[in-house]
XYZ file of C-alpha atoms in Angstrom:
593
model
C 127.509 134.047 3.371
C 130.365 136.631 3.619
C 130.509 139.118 6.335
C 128.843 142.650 5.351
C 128.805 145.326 7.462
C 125.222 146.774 7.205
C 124.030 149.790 9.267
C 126.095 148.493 12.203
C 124.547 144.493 12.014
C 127.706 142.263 11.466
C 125.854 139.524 8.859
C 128.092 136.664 9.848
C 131.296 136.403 11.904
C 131.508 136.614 15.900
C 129.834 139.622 17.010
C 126.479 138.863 16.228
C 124.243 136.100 14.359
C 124.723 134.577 10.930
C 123.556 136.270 8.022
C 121.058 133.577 7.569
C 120.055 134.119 11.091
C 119.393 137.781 10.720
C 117.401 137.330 7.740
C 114.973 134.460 9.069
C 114.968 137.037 12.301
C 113.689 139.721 9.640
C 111.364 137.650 8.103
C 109.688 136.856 11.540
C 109.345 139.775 12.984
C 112.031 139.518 15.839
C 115.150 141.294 14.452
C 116.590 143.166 17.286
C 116.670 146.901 17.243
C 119.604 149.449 17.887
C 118.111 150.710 21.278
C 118.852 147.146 22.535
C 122.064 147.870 24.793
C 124.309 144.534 23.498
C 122.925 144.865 20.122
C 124.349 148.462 20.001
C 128.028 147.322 21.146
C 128.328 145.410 18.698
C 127.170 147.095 15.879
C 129.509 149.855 16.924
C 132.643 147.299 16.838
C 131.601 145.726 14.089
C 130.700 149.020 11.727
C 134.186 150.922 13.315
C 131.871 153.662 14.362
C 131.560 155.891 17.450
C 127.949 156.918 18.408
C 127.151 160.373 20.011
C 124.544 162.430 21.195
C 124.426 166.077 22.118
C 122.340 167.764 24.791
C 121.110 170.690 23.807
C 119.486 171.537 27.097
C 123.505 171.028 28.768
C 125.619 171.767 25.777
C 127.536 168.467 25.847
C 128.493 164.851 24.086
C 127.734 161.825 25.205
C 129.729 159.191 22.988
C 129.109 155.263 23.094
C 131.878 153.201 22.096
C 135.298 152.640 22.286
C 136.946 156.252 22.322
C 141.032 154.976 22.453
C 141.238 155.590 18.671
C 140.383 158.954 19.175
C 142.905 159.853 22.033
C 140.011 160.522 24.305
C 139.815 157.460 26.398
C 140.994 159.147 29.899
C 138.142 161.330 29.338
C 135.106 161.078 30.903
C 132.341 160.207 28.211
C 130.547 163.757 28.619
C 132.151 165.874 26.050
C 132.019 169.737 24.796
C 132.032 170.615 21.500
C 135.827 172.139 22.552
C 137.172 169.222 23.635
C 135.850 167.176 20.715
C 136.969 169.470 17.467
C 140.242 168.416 16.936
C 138.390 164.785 16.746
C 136.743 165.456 13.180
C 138.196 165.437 9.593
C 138.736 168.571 7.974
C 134.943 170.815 7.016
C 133.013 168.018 9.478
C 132.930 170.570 12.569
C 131.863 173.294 10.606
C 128.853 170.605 8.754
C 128.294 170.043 12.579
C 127.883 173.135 13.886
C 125.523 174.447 11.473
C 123.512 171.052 12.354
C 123.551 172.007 15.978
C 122.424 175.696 15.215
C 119.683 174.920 13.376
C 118.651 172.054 15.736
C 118.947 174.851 18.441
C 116.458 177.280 16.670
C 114.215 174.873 15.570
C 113.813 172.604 18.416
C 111.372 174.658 20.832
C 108.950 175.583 17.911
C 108.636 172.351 15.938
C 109.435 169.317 18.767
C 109.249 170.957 21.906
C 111.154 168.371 24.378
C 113.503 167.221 21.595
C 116.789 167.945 22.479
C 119.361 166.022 21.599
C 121.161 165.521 17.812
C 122.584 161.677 17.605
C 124.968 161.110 14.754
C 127.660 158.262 14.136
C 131.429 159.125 13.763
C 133.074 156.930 11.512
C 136.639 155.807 12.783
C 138.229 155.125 9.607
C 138.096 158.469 8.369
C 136.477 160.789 11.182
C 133.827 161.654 8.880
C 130.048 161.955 10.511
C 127.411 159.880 9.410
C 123.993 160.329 10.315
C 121.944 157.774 12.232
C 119.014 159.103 14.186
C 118.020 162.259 15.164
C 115.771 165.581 13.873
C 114.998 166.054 10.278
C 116.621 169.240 10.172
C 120.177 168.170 11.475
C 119.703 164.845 9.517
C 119.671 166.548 5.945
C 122.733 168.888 7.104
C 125.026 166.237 8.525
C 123.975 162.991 5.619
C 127.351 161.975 5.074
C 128.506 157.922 3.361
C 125.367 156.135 3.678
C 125.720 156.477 -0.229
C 127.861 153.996 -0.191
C 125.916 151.121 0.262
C 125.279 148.922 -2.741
C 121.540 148.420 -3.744
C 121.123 145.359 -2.509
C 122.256 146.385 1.019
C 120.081 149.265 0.664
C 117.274 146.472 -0.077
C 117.714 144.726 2.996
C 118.104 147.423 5.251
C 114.722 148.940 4.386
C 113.376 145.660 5.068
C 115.340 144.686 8.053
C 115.054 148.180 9.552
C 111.241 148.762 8.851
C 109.496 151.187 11.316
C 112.860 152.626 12.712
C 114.507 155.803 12.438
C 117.054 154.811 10.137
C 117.327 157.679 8.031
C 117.892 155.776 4.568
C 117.257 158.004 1.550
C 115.052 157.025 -1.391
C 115.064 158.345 -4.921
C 112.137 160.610 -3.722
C 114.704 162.675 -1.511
C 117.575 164.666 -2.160
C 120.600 163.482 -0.168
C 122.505 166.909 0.721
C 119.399 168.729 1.627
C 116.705 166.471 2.147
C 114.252 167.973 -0.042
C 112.047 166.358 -2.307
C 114.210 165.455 -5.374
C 113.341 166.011 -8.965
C 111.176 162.502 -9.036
C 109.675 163.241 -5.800
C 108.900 166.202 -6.422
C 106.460 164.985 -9.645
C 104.875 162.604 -7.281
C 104.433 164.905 -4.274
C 103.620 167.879 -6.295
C 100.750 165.304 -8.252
C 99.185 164.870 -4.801
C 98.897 168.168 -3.976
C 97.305 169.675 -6.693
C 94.655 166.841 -6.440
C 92.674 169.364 -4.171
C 90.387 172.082 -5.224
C 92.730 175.805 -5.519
C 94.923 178.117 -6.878
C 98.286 177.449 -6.861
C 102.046 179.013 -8.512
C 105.478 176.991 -8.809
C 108.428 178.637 -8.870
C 111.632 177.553 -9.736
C 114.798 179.030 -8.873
C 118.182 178.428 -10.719
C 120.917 180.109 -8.417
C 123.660 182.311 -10.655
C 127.105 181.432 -10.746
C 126.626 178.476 -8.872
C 129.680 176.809 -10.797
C 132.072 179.772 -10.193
C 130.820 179.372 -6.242
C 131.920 175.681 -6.299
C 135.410 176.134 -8.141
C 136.049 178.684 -5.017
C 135.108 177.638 -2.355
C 135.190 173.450 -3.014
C 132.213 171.116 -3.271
C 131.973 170.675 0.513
C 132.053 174.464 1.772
C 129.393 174.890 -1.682
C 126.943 171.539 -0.509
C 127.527 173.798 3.082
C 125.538 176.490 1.315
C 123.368 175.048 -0.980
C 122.427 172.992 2.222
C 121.583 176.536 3.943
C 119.398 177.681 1.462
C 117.241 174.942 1.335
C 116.792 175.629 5.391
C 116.036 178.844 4.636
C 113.226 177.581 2.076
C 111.688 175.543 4.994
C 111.439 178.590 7.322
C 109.978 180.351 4.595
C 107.312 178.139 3.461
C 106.971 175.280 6.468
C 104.947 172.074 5.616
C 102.059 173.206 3.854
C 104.214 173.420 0.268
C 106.189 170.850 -1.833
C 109.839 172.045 -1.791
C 112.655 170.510 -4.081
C 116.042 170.557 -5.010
C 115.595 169.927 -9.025
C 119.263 170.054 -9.854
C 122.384 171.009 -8.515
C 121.828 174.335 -8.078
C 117.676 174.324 -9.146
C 115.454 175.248 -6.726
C 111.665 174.443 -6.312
C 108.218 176.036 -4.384
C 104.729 174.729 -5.161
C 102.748 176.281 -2.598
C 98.949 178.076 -2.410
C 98.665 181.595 -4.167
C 98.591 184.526 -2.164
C 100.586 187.845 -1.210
C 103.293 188.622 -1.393
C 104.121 186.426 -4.858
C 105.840 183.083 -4.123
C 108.421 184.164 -6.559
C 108.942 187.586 -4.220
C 108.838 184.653 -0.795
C 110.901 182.825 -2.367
C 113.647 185.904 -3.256
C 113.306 187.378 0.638
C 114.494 183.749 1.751
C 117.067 182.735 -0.400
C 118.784 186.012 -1.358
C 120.302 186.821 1.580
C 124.259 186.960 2.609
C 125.492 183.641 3.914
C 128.490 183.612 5.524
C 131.002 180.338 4.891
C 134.795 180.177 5.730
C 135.145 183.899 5.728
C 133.491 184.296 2.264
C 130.410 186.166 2.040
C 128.007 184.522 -0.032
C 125.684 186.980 -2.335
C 123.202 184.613 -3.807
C 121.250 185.721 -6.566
C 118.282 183.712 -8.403
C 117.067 183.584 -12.103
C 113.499 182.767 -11.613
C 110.405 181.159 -13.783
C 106.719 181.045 -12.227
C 104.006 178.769 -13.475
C 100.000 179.495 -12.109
C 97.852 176.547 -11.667
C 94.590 175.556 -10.722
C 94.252 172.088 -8.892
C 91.768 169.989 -8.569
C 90.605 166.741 -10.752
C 91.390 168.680 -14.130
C 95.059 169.893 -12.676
C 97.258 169.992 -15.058
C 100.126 167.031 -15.015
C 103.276 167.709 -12.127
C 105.464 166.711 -15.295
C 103.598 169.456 -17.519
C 103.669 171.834 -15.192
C 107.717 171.632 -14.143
C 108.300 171.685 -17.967
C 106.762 175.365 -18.126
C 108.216 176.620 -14.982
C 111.721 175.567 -16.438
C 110.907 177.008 -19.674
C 109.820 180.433 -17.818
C 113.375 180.013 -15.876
C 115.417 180.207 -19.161
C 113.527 183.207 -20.238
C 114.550 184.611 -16.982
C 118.046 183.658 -17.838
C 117.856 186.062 -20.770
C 116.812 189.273 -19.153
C 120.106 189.035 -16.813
C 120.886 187.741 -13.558
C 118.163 187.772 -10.944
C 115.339 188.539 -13.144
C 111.737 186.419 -13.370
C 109.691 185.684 -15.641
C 106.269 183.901 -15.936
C 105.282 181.745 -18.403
C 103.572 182.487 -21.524
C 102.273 180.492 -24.442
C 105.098 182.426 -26.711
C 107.866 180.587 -24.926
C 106.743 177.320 -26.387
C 107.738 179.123 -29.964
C 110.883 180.275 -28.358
C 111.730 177.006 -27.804
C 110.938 175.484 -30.975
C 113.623 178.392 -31.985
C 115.807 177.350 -29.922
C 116.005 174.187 -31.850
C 116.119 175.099 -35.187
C 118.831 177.587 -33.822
C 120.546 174.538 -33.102
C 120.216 172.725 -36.372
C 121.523 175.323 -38.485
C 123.844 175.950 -36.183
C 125.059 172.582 -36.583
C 124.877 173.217 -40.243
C 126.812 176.501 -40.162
C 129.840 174.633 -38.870
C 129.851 172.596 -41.815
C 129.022 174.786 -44.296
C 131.896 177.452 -43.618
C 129.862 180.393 -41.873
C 131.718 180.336 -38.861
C 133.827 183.469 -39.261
C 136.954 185.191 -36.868
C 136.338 188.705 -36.814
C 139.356 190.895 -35.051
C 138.349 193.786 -32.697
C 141.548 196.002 -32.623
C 143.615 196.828 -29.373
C 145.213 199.638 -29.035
C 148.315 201.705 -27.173
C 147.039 203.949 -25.144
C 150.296 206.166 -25.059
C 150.876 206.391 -29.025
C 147.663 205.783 -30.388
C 149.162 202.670 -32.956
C 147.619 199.358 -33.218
C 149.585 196.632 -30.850
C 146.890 193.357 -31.900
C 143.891 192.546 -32.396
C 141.004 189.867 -30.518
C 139.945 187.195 -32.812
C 136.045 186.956 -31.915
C 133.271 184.449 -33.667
C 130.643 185.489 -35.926
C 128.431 183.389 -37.235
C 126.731 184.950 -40.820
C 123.624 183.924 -41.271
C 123.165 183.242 -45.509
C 119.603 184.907 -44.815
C 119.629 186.297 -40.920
C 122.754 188.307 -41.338
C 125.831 188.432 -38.599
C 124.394 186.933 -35.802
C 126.614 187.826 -32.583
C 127.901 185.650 -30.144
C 125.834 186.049 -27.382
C 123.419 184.567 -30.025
C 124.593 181.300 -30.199
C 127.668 180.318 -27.804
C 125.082 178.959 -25.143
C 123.685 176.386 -27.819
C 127.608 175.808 -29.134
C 128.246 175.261 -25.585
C 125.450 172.569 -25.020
C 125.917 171.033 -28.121
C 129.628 170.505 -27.122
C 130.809 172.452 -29.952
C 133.203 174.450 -28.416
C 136.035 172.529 -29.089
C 135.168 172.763 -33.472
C 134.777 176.877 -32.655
C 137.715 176.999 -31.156
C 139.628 174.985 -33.705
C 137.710 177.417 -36.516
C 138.654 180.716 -34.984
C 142.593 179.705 -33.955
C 143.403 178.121 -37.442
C 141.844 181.709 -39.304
C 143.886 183.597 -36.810
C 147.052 182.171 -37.428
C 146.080 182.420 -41.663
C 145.615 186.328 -41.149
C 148.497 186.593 -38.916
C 150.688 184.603 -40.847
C 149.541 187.088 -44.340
C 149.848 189.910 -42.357
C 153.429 189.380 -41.582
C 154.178 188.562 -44.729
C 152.785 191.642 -46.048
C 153.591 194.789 -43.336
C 156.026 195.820 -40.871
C 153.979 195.594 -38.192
C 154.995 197.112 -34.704
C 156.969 195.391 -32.336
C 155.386 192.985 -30.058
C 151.992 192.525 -32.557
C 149.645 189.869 -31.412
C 146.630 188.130 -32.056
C 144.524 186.978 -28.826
C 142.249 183.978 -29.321
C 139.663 182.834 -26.185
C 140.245 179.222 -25.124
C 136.912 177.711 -23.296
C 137.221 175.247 -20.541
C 136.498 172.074 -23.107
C 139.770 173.261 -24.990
C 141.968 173.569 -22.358
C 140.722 169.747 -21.053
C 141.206 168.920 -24.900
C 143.875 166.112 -25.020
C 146.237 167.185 -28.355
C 145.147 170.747 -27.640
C 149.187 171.577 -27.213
C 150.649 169.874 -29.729
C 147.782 171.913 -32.456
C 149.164 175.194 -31.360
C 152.595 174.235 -31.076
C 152.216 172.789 -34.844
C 150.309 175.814 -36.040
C 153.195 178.028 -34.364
C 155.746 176.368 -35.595
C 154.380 175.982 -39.057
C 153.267 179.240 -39.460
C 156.744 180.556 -37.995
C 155.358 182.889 -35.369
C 157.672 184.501 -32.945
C 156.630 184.225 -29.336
C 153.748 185.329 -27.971
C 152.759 186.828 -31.450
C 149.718 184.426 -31.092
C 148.160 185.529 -27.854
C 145.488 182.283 -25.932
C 142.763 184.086 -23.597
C 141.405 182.206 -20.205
C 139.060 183.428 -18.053
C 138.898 183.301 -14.081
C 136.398 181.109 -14.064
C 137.513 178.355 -16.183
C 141.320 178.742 -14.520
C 139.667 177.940 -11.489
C 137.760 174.180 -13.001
C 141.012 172.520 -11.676
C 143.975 175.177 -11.226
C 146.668 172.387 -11.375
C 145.530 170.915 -14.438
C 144.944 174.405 -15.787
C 148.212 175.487 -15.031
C 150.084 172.262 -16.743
C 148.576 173.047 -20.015
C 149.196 176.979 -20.143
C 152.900 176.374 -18.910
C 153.350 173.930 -21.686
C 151.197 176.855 -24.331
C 153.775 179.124 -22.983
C 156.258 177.093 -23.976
C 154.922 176.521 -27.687
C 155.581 179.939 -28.088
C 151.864 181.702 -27.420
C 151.368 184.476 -25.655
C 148.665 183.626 -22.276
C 146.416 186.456 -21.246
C 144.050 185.971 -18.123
C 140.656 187.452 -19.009
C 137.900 189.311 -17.101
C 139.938 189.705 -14.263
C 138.736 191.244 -11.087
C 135.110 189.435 -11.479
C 136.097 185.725 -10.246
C 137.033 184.149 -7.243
C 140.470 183.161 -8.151
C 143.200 183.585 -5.757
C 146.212 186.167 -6.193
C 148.234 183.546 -5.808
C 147.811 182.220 -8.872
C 149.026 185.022 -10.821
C 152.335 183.836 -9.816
C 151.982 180.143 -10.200
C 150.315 180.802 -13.671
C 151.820 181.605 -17.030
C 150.364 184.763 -17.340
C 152.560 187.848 -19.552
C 148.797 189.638 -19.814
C 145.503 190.896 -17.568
C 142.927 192.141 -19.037
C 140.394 194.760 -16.781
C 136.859 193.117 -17.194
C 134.231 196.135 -18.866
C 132.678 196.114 -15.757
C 135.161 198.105 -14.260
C 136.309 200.157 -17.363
C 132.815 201.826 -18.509
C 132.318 203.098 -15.013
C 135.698 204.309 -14.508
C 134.773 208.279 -14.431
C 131.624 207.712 -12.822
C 132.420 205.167 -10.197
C 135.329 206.208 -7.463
C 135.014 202.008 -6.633
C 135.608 200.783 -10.020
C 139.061 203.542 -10.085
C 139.948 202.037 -7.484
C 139.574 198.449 -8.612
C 141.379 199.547 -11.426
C 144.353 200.937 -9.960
C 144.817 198.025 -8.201
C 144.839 195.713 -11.396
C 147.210 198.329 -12.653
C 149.317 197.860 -9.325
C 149.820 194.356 -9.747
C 150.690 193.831 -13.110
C 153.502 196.327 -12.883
C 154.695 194.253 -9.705
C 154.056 190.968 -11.663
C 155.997 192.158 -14.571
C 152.635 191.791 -16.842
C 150.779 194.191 -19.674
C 147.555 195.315 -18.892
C 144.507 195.680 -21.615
C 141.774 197.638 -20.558
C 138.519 196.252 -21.854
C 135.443 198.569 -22.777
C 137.128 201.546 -24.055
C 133.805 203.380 -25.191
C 135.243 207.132 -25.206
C 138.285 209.649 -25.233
C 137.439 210.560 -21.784
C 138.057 206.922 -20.872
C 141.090 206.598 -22.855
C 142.750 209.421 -21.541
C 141.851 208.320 -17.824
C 143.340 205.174 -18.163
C 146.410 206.610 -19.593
C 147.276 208.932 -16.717
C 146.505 205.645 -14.472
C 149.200 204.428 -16.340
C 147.028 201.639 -18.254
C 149.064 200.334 -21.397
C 146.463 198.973 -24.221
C 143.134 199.524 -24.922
C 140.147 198.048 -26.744
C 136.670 198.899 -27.107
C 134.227 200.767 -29.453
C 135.650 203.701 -28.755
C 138.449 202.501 -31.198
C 136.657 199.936 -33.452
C 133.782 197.420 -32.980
C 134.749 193.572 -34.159
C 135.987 194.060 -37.884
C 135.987 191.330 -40.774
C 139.213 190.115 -42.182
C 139.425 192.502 -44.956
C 138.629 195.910 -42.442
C 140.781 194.786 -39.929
C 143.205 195.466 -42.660
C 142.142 198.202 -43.286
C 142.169 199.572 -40.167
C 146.058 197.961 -39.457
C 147.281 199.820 -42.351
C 145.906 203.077 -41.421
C 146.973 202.716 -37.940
C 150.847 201.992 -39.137
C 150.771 204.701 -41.890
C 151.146 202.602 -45.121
């Protein structure tokens, strides 16, 4: 047998028994434990792994093993957390600290007389790996034991039976040490065995995605492994908690007062600090009632209704609930036929680009227009957007609407050119989506369609938004620059309402910003959203880019953002999205023809 390195037991070579040995040792009962002193020092050679424990009732380390790869060996083996942070890898002091906080809180409440945290330190990388200690620290500072194949897994759980090795199953969630979604079925099956009344909510947290592009998976697991703390406090032992999905949320706990959907809010939605950010969280919610007992209705059932209730929730905006009804399950069933003819409406040629106009603020003449999809319905009529880009989206269609909308846009502007003088510096914008900026021949389509068409540069304008910029900013930036030089145009959308860095507005290929609606409707009513506004103003005259206000509902607006020195404008207060034949129309009565 090869030599495996297995929780610390060296299966074969010098510093312990053979393989073989182990496993016969297993099999009878005898295998050694950790706490044995020899058996320890040599797991801790063998596995390249430093093992510590903190006192809480001192405030110090006490490390076992050989601390001369760490630069620490003419100190004594009692340790603060001072002299030991430059030991760690980059994020693993602040995953410890919050550990040691929450041990600290916890500790005289739940385990009085439990005061120490004991984690390894792997050498390789300085990265902390748990190995025994309090459930709360445990699920905060789970680290690499993912890496163990399933067969090791296998024989640890049967070499290790009856210890504290804090192995995972499939039952648990690994980052926050909840009941995942399969243990949740089987946990949440149990409990509604006995006789009651009982609601599950499920959360899904907003912008969860947008969270993670900013901050980085670690700092975001550093939250999401917060809020499941926080769930704990809230609602102890006597409920079955879960983490569902990345950023899904789950309470199945005893009815009562206050709701378990308004519990649930209090705990979660509260500001959470992390590496200077703070943290808003907000939660779409979906409640199911239920009565247990021998009739209960199925854990599987049951999580299907909440999650139906959660997308309803979805619907009314951000940070709503809703409960669940029997008129969902019809929703649904829409939602699938939605998709079918939506899947037959890209076939069939009712995909339309409809062009809202944009406008100069300072003359009042068209400068472009912004190609937007419309989908007409042969018997529902013009079905908007917002109707059907979140089933596009899922469907991973986004890539065909995208291809749709660009090719009509470069038809109208190339007929358009053809047929007026249009003003200098006329454009058509078209929205790229994250899948088609990750789209492989993406570049070479719009270079063709430019070149073919004989465009002049930047008379075919490509929108991005914050959000998507942020997916992978170098990767992002690679494909605009090479856009740019195709000869489009590259506008950076809703800005002022993502995370994105100011950086990046000089790294990117931006010539255009356009002021999210938020910002623009409340202009005269909101002294904030001036403000925010000036400031976009600000920097694109220092970054040498034009500015599109978005929103435009009034005069009163129009004028406002004039005399703040805002160039374009678009909005119903011009022109709501127009087919090909009004936008025209409206182009030749803007130009006098």
């Amino acid at each position: 047998m090869s030599d495996i390195n297995l929780f610390g037991w060296k299966m074969g070579g010098p510093a312990g028994r053979t393989g073989h040995e182990v496993l016969s040792a297993a099999k009878d009962g005898v295998l050694p434990t950790l706490e044995d002193p020899q058996t320890q020092t040599n797991a801790l050679r063998s596995a390249d792994t430093l093992l510590w424990s903190y006192d809480l009732s001192h405030g110090h380390f006490e490390f076992k093993g050989d601390l001369r790869n760490l630069d620490l060996a003419l100190l004594s083996g009692r340790l603060t957390l001072e002299d030991i942070t430059p030991v760690f890898a980059s994020g693993e002091i602040e995953r410890l600290e919050m550990a040691l906080r929450a041990q600290e809180v916890h500790t005289a409440a739940d385990l009085p007389g439990d005061d120490q945290v004991q984690c390894m330190l792997r050498l390789k990388d300085l990265r902390l790996v748990y190995f025994k200690g309090r459930k709360v620290a445990r699920h905060l500072l789970l680290g690499t034991l993912t890496e163990l194949s399933r067969d090791m897994r296998r024989v640890s759980r049967s070499a290790t039976a009856g210890s504290d090795l804090g192995l995972h199953d499939a039952h648990s969630d690994q980052l926050t040490g909840l009941h995942s979604r399969q243990g949740f079925l089987a946990a949440a099956r149990t409990f509604l065995m006995r006789e009651g009344d009982y609601d599950l909510v499920v959360g899904d947290l907003n912008r969860f995605r947008r969270l993670n592009e900013a901050l980085g998976h670690e700092r975001a697991d550093l939250v999401l492994g917060i809020l499941a703390q926080r769930l704990r406090d809230a609602f102890g032992e006597t409920s079955v908690l879960a983490r569902l999905g990345e950023d899904e949320f789950a309470v199945l706990t005893q009815r009562g007062f206050p709701r378990v959907s308004e519990r649930m809010r209090n705990a979660l939605e509260r500001t959470i600090v992390v590496a200077g950010f703070d943290i808003h969280p907000t939660f779409s919610m979906g409640a199911v009632s239920v009565e247990g007992g021998e009739a209960a209705l199925a854990s599987a059932e049951l999580l299907r209704r909440a999650e139906m209730a959660v997308e309803a929730a979805k619907s009314k905006g951000i940070g709503a609930v809703a409960s669940y009804k029997r008129d969902l399950e019809s929703d649904g069933l829409t939602r699938l036929a939605l998709e079918a003819e939506l899947r037959k409406a890209f076939i069939s040629g009712e995909i339309h680009a409809w062009y809202q106009p944009i406008v100069n603020l300072e003359t009042g003449v068209i400068a472009g227009f912004e190609a937007l999809a419309r989908w007409e319905h042969p018997k529902r009529g013009v079905i908007p957007p917002d109707h059907f880009l979140t089933a596009a989206r899922d469907l991973g269609m986004m890539t065909d609407l995208g291809t749709i909308i660009l090719s009509a846009t470069v038809k109208c502007l190339t007929k358009w050119r053809a047929a007026y003088d249009l003003p200098e510096g006329f454009f058509i914008s078209v929205n790229l989506s994250a899948p088609e900026i990750e789209r492989l021949h993406l570049v070479e389509d719009v270079s063709r369609l430019i070149r073919d068409a004989g465009l002049p540069a930047k008379c075919l304008k490509l929108e991005v938004t914050e959000s998507d910029v942020m997916r992978d900013p170098d990767a992002t930036a690679r494909v605009l620059e090479a856009l740019r030089d195709a000869g489009a145009g590259i506008a950076l959308d809703d800005f002022g309402t993502g995370f994105s860095s100011l950086s990046y507005l000089a790294k990117l290929p931006f010539d255009t910003l356009k002021i999210d609606r938020s910002f623009v409707s409340t202009l005269t009513s909101d002294a904030s959203s001036e403000k925010i506004v000036r400031a976009i103003l600000t920097l694109g005259r220092d970054f040498g880019l034009d500015v599109v206000a978005e929103g435009v509902e009034d005069a009163t607006v129009a004028a406002r953002l004039h005399g703040l020195g805002c160039g374009l404008g678009q909005g119903y207060g011009f022109a709501k999205a127009l087919k090909n034949n009004e936008a025209e129309a409206f182009l030749v009565a803007s130009i006098g023809l």
